[in-house]
Short mmCIF file of C-alpha atoms in Angstrom, two decimals:
data_model
loop_
_atom_site.label_atom_id
_atom_site.label_comp_id
_atom_site.label_asym_id
_atom_site.label_seq_id
_atom_site.Cartn_x
_atom_site.Cartn_y
_atom_site.Cartn_z
CA MET C 1 -92.91 139.14 121.10
CA ALA C 2 -94.19 136.25 118.88
CA CYS C 3 -91.41 137.13 116.36
CA ILE C 4 -88.92 136.79 118.76
CA GLY C 5 -90.29 132.79 119.15
CA THR C 6 -90.57 132.44 115.38
CA TRP C 7 -86.70 133.56 115.00
CA SER C 8 -85.67 131.38 117.74
CA PHE C 9 -87.42 128.32 115.97
CA CYS C 10 -86.06 129.65 112.79
CA TYR C 11 -82.64 129.71 114.28
CA MET C 12 -82.69 125.88 115.37
CA SER C 13 -84.47 124.93 112.15
CA TYR C 14 -81.56 126.25 110.11
CA LEU C 15 -78.76 124.37 111.94
CA PHE C 16 -80.74 121.21 109.92
CA SER C 17 -82.15 122.44 107.07
CA HIS C 18 -82.20 126.12 105.08
CA ILE C 19 -86.09 126.33 104.90
CA CYS C 20 -85.69 128.87 107.15
CA TRP C 21 -84.56 131.05 104.66
CA LEU C 22 -88.13 130.65 103.11
CA MET C 23 -89.57 131.70 106.40
CA MET C 24 -87.53 134.84 106.79
CA ILE C 25 -88.33 135.67 103.19
CA PHE C 26 -91.95 134.80 103.72
CA ASP C 27 -91.88 137.03 107.63
CA SER C 28 -89.14 139.58 105.84
CA PHE C 29 -91.33 142.40 107.78
CA CYS C 30 -90.14 140.79 111.25
CA ILE C 31 -86.46 140.12 110.33
CA ARG C 32 -85.21 143.42 111.37
CA PRO C 33 -87.14 143.65 114.81
CA CYS C 34 -86.18 140.12 115.83
CA ASP C 35 -82.80 140.48 114.41
CA VAL C 36 -82.53 143.54 116.98
CA ALA C 37 -83.89 141.42 119.99
CA HIS C 38 -81.33 138.31 118.77
CA ASN C 39 -78.45 140.74 119.49
CA GLU C 40 -80.10 141.75 122.49
CA TYR C 41 -80.52 138.89 124.18
CA GLY C 42 -77.59 137.19 122.92
CA LEU C 43 -78.79 134.08 121.78
#
């Protein structure tokens, strides 16, 4: 669940900065589950 929150924050931050990519790499283990939730919620 926390991953989803992080993904949302990362997505919004991406709109203003590419720092999001660094977060994704650091939390690479969380990218897949977040991606699935992202597609499900359609955010």
